[in-house]
Coordinates of C-alpha atoms and ligand atoms in Angstrom, one line a residue:
M1 CA 5.7 -28.3 53.7
S2 CA 4.0 -28.0 57.0
W3 CA 3.2 -31.4 58.4
T4 CA 0.0 -32.0 60.4
P5 CA -0.2 -34.4 63.3
E6 CA -2.0 -36.8 60.9
D7 CA 0.7 -36.8 58.1
A8 CA 3.9 -36.0 60.0
P9 CA 6.6 -38.8 59.9
W10 CA 6.8 -40.9 63.1
W11 CA 10.2 -39.6 63.9
T12 CA 8.9 -36.0 64.4
R13 CA 7.4 -37.4 67.7
A14 CA 10.3 -39.8 68.4
V15 CA 13.3 -39.6 70.8
V16 CA 16.5 -41.4 69.9
Y17 CA 18.8 -42.9 72.5
Q18 CA 22.5 -43.5 71.6
V19 CA 24.2 -46.5 73.1
Y20 CA 28.0 -46.6 72.9
P21 CA 28.3 -50.3 73.4
R22 CA 31.9 -50.3 74.7
S23 CA 30.8 -48.3 77.7
F24 CA 27.1 -49.3 78.3
A25 CA 27.0 -52.6 80.1
D26 CA 29.5 -55.6 80.3
S27 CA 27.9 -59.0 80.6
D28 CA 31.0 -61.2 80.6
G29 CA 33.4 -59.4 82.9
D30 CA 36.1 -58.5 80.3
G31 CA 35.7 -54.8 81.2
I32 CA 34.2 -53.9 77.8
G33 CA 30.5 -53.4 77.2
D34 CA 28.7 -55.9 74.9
L35 CA 25.4 -56.7 73.3
R36 CA 24.2 -59.1 76.0
G37 CA 24.9 -56.3 78.5
I38 CA 22.6 -54.0 76.5
L39 CA 20.0 -56.8 76.4
G40 CA 20.0 -56.9 80.2
R41 CA 19.3 -53.1 80.4
L42 CA 16.4 -52.7 78.0
D43 CA 13.9 -52.0 80.9
H44 CA 15.9 -48.8 81.6
L45 CA 15.3 -47.6 78.0
A46 CA 11.7 -48.7 78.1
E47 CA 11.1 -46.8 81.4
L48 CA 12.8 -43.8 80.0
G49 CA 10.3 -43.9 77.1
V50 CA 12.7 -43.6 74.1
D51 CA 11.6 -44.8 70.7
V52 CA 14.8 -45.6 68.9
V53 CA 18.2 -47.0 69.9
W54 CA 21.2 -45.8 67.8
L55 CA 23.9 -48.4 68.3
S56 CA 27.5 -47.1 67.8
P57 CA 29.6 -49.6 65.8
I58 CA 29.7 -53.3 67.0
Y59 CA 31.3 -54.6 63.7
A60 CA 34.6 -56.4 63.4
S61 CA 37.3 -53.8 64.0
P62 CA 40.9 -53.5 65.3
Q63 CA 39.4 -50.7 67.5
D64 CA 41.9 -48.1 66.5
D65 CA 39.1 -45.5 66.7
N66 CA 36.8 -47.6 69.0
G67 CA 35.1 -49.3 66.2
Y68 CA 34.8 -46.5 63.7
D69 CA 37.4 -48.4 61.8
I70 CA 35.6 -51.4 60.4
S71 CA 37.2 -54.5 59.0
D72 CA 34.0 -56.5 58.2
Y73 CA 30.7 -54.6 57.9
Q74 CA 28.6 -57.8 58.2
A75 CA 30.2 -59.4 61.2
V76 CA 29.9 -58.6 64.9
D77 CA 33.2 -58.2 66.7
P78 CA 33.6 -61.0 69.2
M79 CA 34.3 -58.5 71.9
F80 CA 30.7 -57.3 71.6
G81 CA 29.2 -60.8 71.0
T82 CA 27.7 -62.6 68.0
L83 CA 25.4 -61.8 65.1
E84 CA 22.8 -64.0 67.0
D85 CA 23.1 -61.6 70.0
L86 CA 22.5 -58.7 67.7
E87 CA 19.5 -60.4 66.1
E88 CA 18.1 -61.1 69.6
L89 CA 18.6 -57.4 70.5
I90 CA 16.7 -56.3 67.4
A91 CA 13.8 -58.6 68.2
A92 CA 13.8 -57.5 71.9
L93 CA 13.7 -53.9 71.0
H94 CA 10.9 -54.5 68.4
D95 CA 9.0 -56.4 71.1
R96 CA 9.1 -53.3 73.3
G97 CA 7.9 -51.1 70.4
M98 CA 11.4 -49.6 69.9
K99 CA 13.5 -49.5 66.8
L100 CA 17.3 -50.1 66.1
V101 CA 19.4 -47.7 64.0
M102 CA 22.9 -48.9 63.1
D103 CA 26.0 -46.7 62.8
L104 CA 27.0 -46.7 59.1
V105 CA 30.8 -45.8 58.7
V106 CA 31.4 -45.8 55.0
N107 CA 33.6 -42.8 54.3
H108 CA 36.4 -45.1 55.3
T109 CA 37.2 -48.7 56.3
S110 CA 39.8 -50.1 58.6
D111 CA 43.2 -50.7 56.9
E112 CA 42.6 -54.3 58.0
H113 CA 39.5 -54.6 55.9
P114 CA 40.1 -57.2 53.1
W115 CA 39.1 -54.6 50.5
F116 CA 42.0 -52.4 51.7
V117 CA 44.5 -55.3 52.2
E118 CA 43.8 -56.3 48.6
S119 CA 44.0 -52.7 47.3
R120 CA 47.6 -52.4 48.6
D121 CA 48.6 -54.5 45.4
P122 CA 48.9 -51.9 42.7
D123 CA 47.6 -54.4 40.2
S124 CA 44.6 -55.4 42.2
P125 CA 41.1 -54.5 40.9
K126 CA 40.5 -53.1 44.4
R127 CA 43.3 -50.5 43.9
D128 CA 40.7 -47.9 42.8
W129 CA 38.5 -48.6 45.8
Y130 CA 40.7 -46.2 47.8
W131 CA 42.5 -42.9 47.1
W132 CA 46.0 -44.1 46.1
R133 CA 48.3 -41.4 44.6
P134 CA 52.0 -41.0 43.7
P135 CA 54.2 -38.5 45.6
R136 CA 53.9 -34.9 44.7
A137 CA 55.5 -34.2 41.3
G138 CA 59.2 -33.9 41.5
M139 CA 59.5 -35.3 45.0
A140 CA 60.7 -38.6 46.3
A141 CA 58.3 -40.9 48.2
G142 CA 58.7 -40.3 51.9
A143 CA 60.3 -36.8 51.6
P144 CA 58.7 -34.1 53.9
G145 CA 55.9 -32.5 51.9
A146 CA 55.8 -35.2 49.3
E147 CA 52.2 -36.1 50.2
P148 CA 49.8 -35.6 47.2
T149 CA 48.1 -32.8 49.1
N150 CA 49.0 -30.7 52.1
W151 CA 45.8 -31.7 54.0
R152 CA 45.9 -32.3 57.8
S153 CA 44.0 -35.3 59.1
F154 CA 41.3 -34.9 61.8
F155 CA 43.6 -36.8 64.2
E156 CA 46.8 -34.7 63.6
G157 CA 49.5 -35.2 61.0
P158 CA 49.2 -35.5 57.2
A159 CA 46.0 -37.0 55.7
W160 CA 48.2 -39.3 53.5
E161 CA 50.2 -42.4 54.5
L162 CA 53.0 -43.8 52.4
D163 CA 52.8 -47.4 51.5
E164 CA 56.4 -48.6 50.9
R165 CA 55.4 -51.5 48.8
S166 CA 54.0 -49.4 45.9
G167 CA 55.8 -46.1 46.8
E168 CA 52.3 -44.5 46.7
Y169 CA 50.3 -42.7 49.4
Y170 CA 46.7 -43.5 50.5
L171 CA 44.2 -40.9 51.8
H172 CA 43.0 -41.1 55.4
L173 CA 41.0 -38.1 56.7
F174 CA 41.0 -39.7 60.1
S175 CA 43.6 -42.1 61.5
R176 CA 46.2 -43.9 59.2
K177 CA 44.3 -47.1 60.0
Q178 CA 41.1 -45.5 58.5
P179 CA 41.7 -45.3 54.7
D180 CA 39.1 -43.3 52.8
L181 CA 36.9 -45.3 50.3
N182 CA 36.8 -43.9 46.8
W183 CA 33.2 -43.1 46.3
E184 CA 33.9 -42.1 42.7
N185 CA 34.1 -45.9 42.0
P186 CA 30.6 -47.3 41.3
A187 CA 31.8 -50.7 42.6
V188 CA 32.4 -49.2 46.0
R189 CA 29.0 -47.6 46.1
D190 CA 27.3 -50.8 45.0
A191 CA 29.2 -52.8 47.7
V192 CA 28.0 -50.3 50.4
Y193 CA 24.4 -50.3 49.2
S194 CA 24.4 -54.1 49.1
M195 CA 25.7 -54.2 52.7
M196 CA 23.0 -51.7 53.8
R197 CA 20.2 -53.8 52.3
W198 CA 21.7 -56.8 54.0
W199 CA 21.2 -55.1 57.4
L200 CA 17.7 -53.8 56.6
D201 CA 16.8 -57.4 55.6
R202 CA 17.8 -58.3 59.2
G203 CA 15.3 -56.0 60.7
V204 CA 17.4 -52.9 61.2
D205 CA 15.3 -49.8 61.1
G206 CA 17.8 -47.3 59.6
F207 CA 21.2 -45.8 59.9
R208 CA 23.2 -43.0 61.5
M209 CA 25.7 -42.2 58.7
D210 CA 29.2 -41.3 60.0
V211 CA 30.7 -38.2 58.4
I212 CA 28.6 -39.0 55.3
N213 CA 29.1 -35.5 53.9
L214 CA 32.8 -36.2 53.4
I215 CA 32.4 -39.1 50.9
S216 CA 32.6 -36.9 47.8
K217 CA 36.0 -35.3 47.2
D218 CA 37.2 -32.8 44.7
I219 CA 38.9 -35.2 42.3
A220 CA 41.5 -32.6 41.4
L221 CA 42.8 -33.0 45.0
P222 CA 43.9 -29.4 45.4
D223 CA 46.1 -28.2 48.2
G224 CA 44.5 -26.3 51.1
V225 CA 45.6 -22.9 52.3
V226 CA 48.5 -23.3 54.7
T227 CA 47.9 -21.4 58.0
D228 CA 50.6 -22.9 60.3
G229 CA 53.5 -25.2 59.5
L230 CA 53.3 -27.5 56.5
L231 CA 49.8 -28.8 56.7
A232 CA 46.5 -27.1 55.7
D233 CA 42.8 -27.5 56.2
G234 CA 41.7 -29.4 53.1
S235 CA 38.0 -29.4 54.1
A236 CA 37.0 -27.2 51.1
S237 CA 37.8 -30.2 49.0
Y238 CA 35.8 -32.8 50.8
V239 CA 33.1 -31.2 53.1
C240 CA 29.8 -31.5 51.1
G241 CA 31.9 -32.2 47.9
P242 CA 30.7 -31.9 44.3
R243 CA 28.7 -35.2 44.1
I244 CA 27.4 -35.5 47.6
H245 CA 23.8 -35.0 46.8
E246 CA 24.0 -37.3 43.8
F247 CA 25.5 -40.0 46.0
L248 CA 22.9 -39.7 48.8
A249 CA 20.0 -39.7 46.3
E250 CA 21.5 -42.8 44.6
M251 CA 21.9 -44.4 48.0
H252 CA 18.3 -43.6 48.9
K253 CA 17.0 -45.1 45.6
A254 CA 19.2 -48.2 45.9
V255 CA 18.6 -49.0 49.6
F256 CA 15.5 -47.4 51.0
A257 CA 13.1 -46.8 48.0
G258 CA 10.1 -49.2 48.0
R259 CA 10.7 -50.5 51.5
P260 CA 7.5 -50.6 53.5
E261 CA 9.3 -50.2 56.9
R262 CA 9.2 -46.8 58.4
L263 CA 13.0 -46.2 58.4
L264 CA 15.1 -43.4 59.9
T265 CA 18.2 -41.9 58.3
V266 CA 20.4 -39.3 60.0
G267 CA 23.6 -38.0 58.4
E268 CA 26.5 -36.8 60.6
M269 CA 27.8 -33.8 58.7
P270 CA 30.7 -31.9 60.2
G271 CA 30.9 -28.5 58.6
V272 CA 27.4 -28.6 57.0
T273 CA 25.7 -25.2 56.6
V274 CA 22.0 -24.6 57.3
E275 CA 21.4 -23.9 53.6
Q276 CA 23.0 -27.3 52.6
A277 CA 20.9 -29.0 55.4
R278 CA 17.7 -27.7 53.8
D279 CA 18.6 -29.7 50.7
F280 CA 19.9 -32.8 52.5
T281 CA 16.6 -33.1 54.5
D282 CA 14.1 -31.8 52.0
P283 CA 11.7 -34.9 51.8
A284 CA 11.2 -34.2 48.1
R285 CA 14.9 -34.8 47.4
E286 CA 14.9 -38.2 49.2
E287 CA 18.4 -37.9 50.6
V288 CA 18.3 -38.2 54.4
D289 CA 15.6 -37.4 57.0
M290 CA 17.8 -35.2 59.2
V291 CA 21.5 -34.3 59.8
F292 CA 23.8 -33.8 62.8
Q293 CA 25.2 -30.3 62.4
F294 CA 28.1 -29.0 64.4
E295 CA 27.6 -25.2 64.8
H296 CA 26.4 -25.2 68.4
V297 CA 29.2 -27.6 69.6
G298 CA 31.8 -25.3 68.1
L299 CA 30.7 -22.2 70.0
D300 CA 33.1 -22.7 72.9
H301 CA 36.1 -23.5 70.6
G302 CA 38.9 -20.9 70.8
P303 CA 41.3 -19.9 68.0
G304 CA 43.4 -23.1 68.9
G305 CA 40.5 -25.4 68.2
K306 CA 38.3 -27.7 70.4
F307 CA 40.9 -28.1 73.1
D308 CA 41.3 -24.3 73.4
V309 CA 38.1 -23.8 75.3
R310 CA 36.2 -20.5 75.6
P311 CA 33.1 -19.8 77.7
L312 CA 29.8 -20.1 75.9
R313 CA 28.0 -16.8 75.1
L314 CA 24.3 -17.6 75.4
R315 CA 23.5 -15.1 72.6
D316 CA 25.7 -17.1 70.2
L317 CA 23.8 -20.3 71.1
K318 CA 20.4 -18.6 70.6
A319 CA 21.5 -17.1 67.3
S320 CA 22.8 -20.5 66.0
F321 CA 19.8 -22.6 67.1
G322 CA 17.4 -19.8 66.0
R323 CA 19.0 -19.8 62.5
W324 CA 18.6 -23.6 62.2
Q325 CA 15.0 -23.5 63.5
T326 CA 14.1 -20.7 61.0
A327 CA 15.8 -22.2 58.0
L328 CA 14.3 -25.7 58.5
A329 CA 10.8 -24.4 59.5
D330 CA 9.2 -25.0 56.2
V331 CA 11.5 -27.5 54.5
G332 CA 13.6 -30.3 56.1
W333 CA 14.0 -31.3 59.7
N334 CA 16.4 -30.7 62.6
S335 CA 18.1 -33.2 64.8
L336 CA 18.6 -31.9 68.4
Y337 CA 21.5 -33.0 70.5
W338 CA 23.9 -31.9 73.2
D339 CA 25.8 -35.1 73.9
N340 CA 27.2 -38.0 72.0
H341 CA 30.3 -40.1 72.1
D342 CA 32.4 -37.3 70.6
Q343 CA 31.3 -34.4 72.8
P344 CA 31.9 -33.6 76.4
R345 CA 29.0 -34.0 78.8
I346 CA 26.6 -31.0 78.5
V347 CA 26.0 -30.5 82.2
S348 CA 29.7 -29.9 82.7
R349 CA 30.1 -28.0 79.4
F350 CA 27.2 -25.5 79.4
G351 CA 25.7 -26.2 82.9
D352 CA 26.9 -26.5 86.5
D353 CA 28.0 -30.0 87.3
G354 CA 28.5 -29.2 91.0
R355 CA 25.9 -27.4 93.2
Y356 CA 23.3 -27.1 90.4
R357 CA 23.9 -30.4 88.6
R358 CA 20.2 -31.5 88.7
E359 CA 18.8 -28.1 87.9
S360 CA 21.2 -27.3 85.0
A361 CA 21.0 -30.8 83.5
T362 CA 17.2 -30.6 83.4
M363 CA 17.2 -27.0 82.2
L364 CA 19.5 -27.9 79.3
A365 CA 17.3 -30.9 78.5
T366 CA 14.1 -28.7 78.5
V367 CA 15.5 -26.1 76.2
L368 CA 16.8 -28.7 73.7
H369 CA 13.8 -31.1 73.7
L370 CA 11.3 -28.3 73.3
H371 CA 12.8 -27.1 70.0
R372 CA 11.4 -28.3 66.7
G373 CA 13.3 -31.4 65.7
T374 CA 14.1 -35.0 66.8
P375 CA 16.0 -35.1 70.1
Y376 CA 18.9 -37.5 70.7
V377 CA 19.7 -38.6 74.3
Y378 CA 23.2 -40.0 74.8
Q379 CA 23.7 -42.7 77.4
G380 CA 24.1 -41.2 80.8
E381 CA 22.7 -37.8 79.8
E382 CA 19.4 -38.9 81.3
L383 CA 21.2 -39.4 84.6
G384 CA 23.0 -36.0 84.6
M385 CA 26.3 -37.8 84.2
T386 CA 29.2 -35.3 84.2
N387 CA 32.6 -35.0 82.6
A388 CA 35.2 -37.4 84.0
H389 CA 37.5 -34.6 85.3
F390 CA 40.6 -36.8 84.7
T391 CA 43.8 -35.4 86.1
R392 CA 46.4 -37.6 84.4
F393 CA 47.3 -38.2 80.7
D394 CA 47.3 -42.0 81.3
Q395 CA 43.6 -41.9 82.1
Y396 CA 42.8 -41.1 78.5
R397 CA 42.1 -43.7 75.7
D398 CA 40.8 -41.7 72.7
I399 CA 43.0 -41.6 69.7
E400 CA 42.0 -38.0 69.0
T401 CA 43.1 -36.9 72.4
L402 CA 46.3 -39.0 72.6
N403 CA 47.4 -37.7 69.1
H404 CA 46.7 -34.1 70.2
V405 CA 48.8 -34.5 73.3
A406 CA 51.6 -36.2 71.5
V407 CA 51.8 -33.5 68.9
A408 CA 51.5 -30.7 71.5
K409 CA 54.3 -32.2 73.5
T410 CA 56.5 -32.6 70.4
V411 CA 56.1 -29.1 69.2
G412 CA 56.1 -27.8 72.8
T413 CA 52.8 -25.9 72.6
G414 CA 51.3 -25.3 76.1
S415 CA 52.3 -26.6 79.5
D416 CA 51.1 -30.0 80.8
E417 CA 48.7 -28.1 83.0
D418 CA 47.1 -26.3 80.0
L419 CA 47.0 -29.5 78.0
L420 CA 45.3 -31.4 80.8
A421 CA 42.8 -28.6 81.3
G422 CA 41.9 -28.6 77.6
I423 CA 41.4 -32.4 77.2
A424 CA 39.6 -32.5 80.5
A425 CA 37.1 -29.9 79.2
T426 CA 36.3 -31.3 75.8
G427 CA 38.1 -34.6 75.3
R428 CA 35.8 -37.4 73.8
D429 CA 36.6 -39.7 76.7
N430 CA 34.4 -37.6 78.9
A431 CA 31.4 -39.3 77.2
R432 CA 33.0 -42.7 77.1
T433 CA 33.4 -43.5 80.8
P434 CA 31.2 -46.4 81.8
M435 CA 27.5 -46.0 82.3
Q436 CA 26.8 -45.5 86.0
W437 CA 24.1 -48.1 86.9
D438 CA 24.4 -48.2 90.7
G439 CA 26.7 -47.6 93.6
S440 CA 28.3 -51.0 93.5
P441 CA 32.0 -51.4 92.4
N442 CA 32.5 -50.0 88.9
A443 CA 29.0 -48.6 89.0
G444 CA 27.6 -51.9 88.1
F445 CA 29.1 -51.6 84.6
T446 CA 31.4 -54.6 84.9
T447 CA 32.6 -57.2 87.3
G448 CA 36.1 -56.9 85.7
T449 CA 38.5 -54.1 85.2
P450 CA 36.8 -51.4 83.0
W451 CA 38.7 -50.4 79.8
I452 CA 38.5 -46.8 81.0
S453 CA 38.1 -45.4 84.6
V454 CA 34.6 -45.1 86.0
N455 CA 33.7 -41.5 86.9
E456 CA 34.4 -41.1 90.6
N457 CA 31.0 -39.6 91.3
Y458 CA 29.2 -42.9 90.5
P459 CA 28.2 -43.6 94.2
T460 CA 25.9 -40.6 94.0
V461 CA 25.2 -40.2 90.2
N462 CA 23.8 -43.5 89.0
A463 CA 20.6 -45.0 87.5
E464 CA 19.5 -46.7 90.7
A465 CA 19.7 -43.5 92.7
E466 CA 18.1 -41.5 90.0
R467 CA 15.2 -43.9 89.7
A468 CA 14.6 -43.8 93.4
D469 CA 14.4 -40.0 93.5
P470 CA 11.1 -38.6 92.0
G471 CA 12.8 -35.2 91.4
S472 CA 15.8 -36.7 89.6
V473 CA 17.2 -35.9 86.1
F474 CA 16.0 -39.4 85.0
H475 CA 12.4 -38.8 85.9
Y476 CA 12.5 -35.3 84.4
Y477 CA 13.7 -36.8 81.1
R478 CA 10.8 -39.3 81.2
A479 CA 8.4 -36.3 81.6
L480 CA 10.0 -34.5 78.7
I481 CA 9.9 -37.5 76.4
A482 CA 6.2 -38.1 77.4
L483 CA 5.4 -34.5 76.6
R484 CA 6.8 -34.9 73.0
H485 CA 4.8 -38.1 72.6
D486 CA 1.6 -36.5 73.9
D487 CA 1.6 -32.9 72.8
P488 CA 1.6 -32.2 69.0
V489 CA 2.8 -28.6 69.7
V490 CA 6.1 -30.0 70.9
A491 CA 6.7 -32.0 67.7
L492 CA 5.1 -29.7 65.1
G493 CA 4.6 -26.3 66.6
D494 CA 6.3 -23.3 64.9
F495 CA 9.3 -21.6 66.7
T496 CA 9.8 -18.0 67.7
M497 CA 12.8 -16.9 69.7
L498 CA 12.2 -14.4 72.5
L499 CA 14.7 -12.2 74.4
P500 CA 17.4 -12.8 71.8
D501 CA 19.9 -10.4 73.5
H502 CA 19.3 -11.6 77.1
E503 CA 22.7 -12.8 78.4
H504 CA 21.3 -15.5 80.7
V505 CA 17.8 -16.4 79.7
Y506 CA 16.8 -18.6 76.8
A507 CA 13.2 -18.1 75.9
F508 CA 11.0 -19.1 72.9
T509 CA 7.5 -20.1 72.0
R510 CA 6.1 -23.0 70.0
R511 CA 2.6 -22.5 68.5
L512 CA 0.2 -24.9 66.8
G513 CA -3.5 -24.7 66.4
G514 CA -4.1 -21.9 68.8
V515 CA -2.0 -23.4 71.5
T516 CA 1.2 -21.6 72.6
L517 CA 4.0 -23.2 74.7
T518 CA 6.4 -20.7 76.2
V519 CA 9.7 -22.2 77.1
L520 CA 12.2 -20.6 79.5
G521 CA 15.7 -21.6 80.6
N522 CA 18.0 -19.7 83.0
F523 CA 21.5 -20.4 81.9
S524 CA 23.0 -18.9 85.1
G525 CA 23.3 -19.5 88.8
E526 CA 21.6 -16.2 89.6
V527 CA 17.9 -15.2 89.7
Q528 CA 16.8 -13.7 86.4
E529 CA 13.8 -11.6 85.5
T530 CA 12.1 -12.1 82.1
G531 CA 9.2 -9.7 82.1
L532 CA 7.2 -12.2 80.1
E533 CA 3.5 -12.9 80.6
L534 CA 3.1 -16.7 81.1
G535 CA 0.3 -19.2 81.1
E536 CA -0.4 -22.4 82.9
L537 CA 2.8 -24.2 84.1
V538 CA 3.1 -27.5 82.2
L539 CA 6.5 -28.6 83.3
G540 CA 9.3 -27.2 85.5
N541 CA 12.5 -28.4 87.1
Y542 CA 11.8 -26.8 90.6
P543 CA 9.4 -28.7 92.9
D544 CA 7.5 -25.7 94.1
P545 CA 5.3 -23.2 92.1
A546 CA 7.2 -20.6 90.2
G547 CA 7.2 -16.8 90.8
S548 CA 7.8 -14.3 88.0
A549 CA 11.6 -14.5 88.1
L550 CA 13.6 -17.6 87.1
R551 CA 15.6 -19.2 89.9
P552 CA 19.2 -20.5 89.3
W553 CA 19.2 -22.9 86.3
E554 CA 15.4 -23.0 86.4
A555 CA 13.4 -24.3 83.4
R556 CA 9.8 -23.8 82.8
V557 CA 7.2 -24.7 80.1
H558 CA 4.0 -22.7 80.1
R559 CA 0.9 -23.3 78.0
S560 CA -1.6 -20.5 76.9
Ligands
LIG601 O1 33.1 -38.1 64.0 C1 33.4 -37.2 62.9 C2 33.8 -35.9 63.5 O2 33.6 -34.9 63.0 C3 34.5 -36.0 64.8 O3 35.9 -36.5 64.5 C4 34.5 -34.7 65.4 O4 35.0 -33.8 64.5 C5 35.5 -34.8 66.5 O5 35.4 -36.0 67.2 C6 35.2 -33.6 67.5 O6 36.1 -33.7 68.5 C7 32.7 -39.4 63.5 C8 32.5 -40.3 64.7 O7 31.4 -39.8 65.5 C9 33.8 -40.3 65.5 O8 33.7 -41.0 66.7 C10 34.9 -40.9 64.6 O9 36.1 -40.8 65.3 C11 35.0 -40.2 63.3 O10 33.8 -39.9 62.6 C12 35.7 -41.1 62.3 O11 34.9 -42.2 62.0

């Protein structure tokens, strides 16, 4: 399937902007972002030129995992506002020609969701809406190792929690306040589809589906292979499980089929392979339009996992992105992202957030946005916002980081210095510090006390300063987004990697209808020769004309 500019889906030319509501804009001074804060900042998004807003969860939630633990899917949590505020936001975005995609978190609910509260009663008809199991055979409830499987949760500790009332355990791949729904139960699936239709009927334009490839489990619930201590990686039993394609096809039929709106679905899929992604995004299979894969954001993980950071090797990044571009060239579609609310800020991670912040942020953006796929911009990425560079444990808020620190301190792995270095590099809170609007107190995010510290560089790195500087990251992102809107080669051109073995230069071409774009990015602070013949300069991140060599962190797009 090779789409033409005439028949390609609208989202091949679109750019999506992720808003993490808790940190975007606070309208009522409680230190937490909210829907009316977002409403007050739509001109920023319109000026940037994005087409879709993906809204991280604003539903009723005890906030154990910042809203990814939902206690009512059809209610707005009062900390974010009201359902009327959300409906006003949907209308305001539509008035500006933008769409709204909601975050769908249905692998699990909150343990405070009425469904789960009811399911705690062993005789309740909701009991089978979750994964309840007795202790391992021959072991007493609560004994070490008595959990039904030896799986580790994503947030440390066992993936099973004992419920004293029934003496049984419930499964939670994430926190113990995020029990997994049992998708084997058709009543669960019907309830989810009904809720999804309820949101589409309210004008929502699609969904980002949280860890949607984890919803199908191997019902035998086998143990994983223990590598250290008592717990094991159980992912072979739930990543892209046995019925995942069946469930997604059923969801598509029950929710999206027959709807005239031009909707967008993106499945977040930790551990998905490129071969599986071809199937998930093949339009003929009607499952999802695209997926978030995790290969490139794992390239700097050491043997100890994400907090054991290793330097990126550019050849590894080119090999990974090149594999995804090739595999989805004729079937399916890529999402393209560096940042989101779970990842550290890319300019600090793969760029230079000091001397070359502007150059490296715009180079990274150029390389990503000129690939074949739909780009996602995370709030603040368009400003070149950097990691927080926190220096104390008490500055952190994220459950994943806090649990990691607690376990590391308990088992005594690593000094405080090592621990602080690891979480400062890749902790999720790096992406969750408040949006930096201007140089006023708290960067204009709130008039109250922010729920998490504002990045200390807000007096110089903020939307107002960026807007005032024609050579800023913000205006460069505007040019990139405009290029995707205007030039069909960006959206639909084929992809060919160049210089695959070059340690510092990322180079590739995009071709469509006799036009070739050559894209160059210097991933270093030194001058790099490429030896490539280049055409007319279409876009570059240095103000003056380019020579043959690439300057530090220089990006260029040439047309021939
Ligand atoms: O993230 C799923 C996921 O894979 C992340 O836990 C990721 O592995 C980790 O954060 C990398 O450090 C989704 C949401 O995006 C995340 O915010 C939630 O915490 C999680 O699911 C549970 O809903």
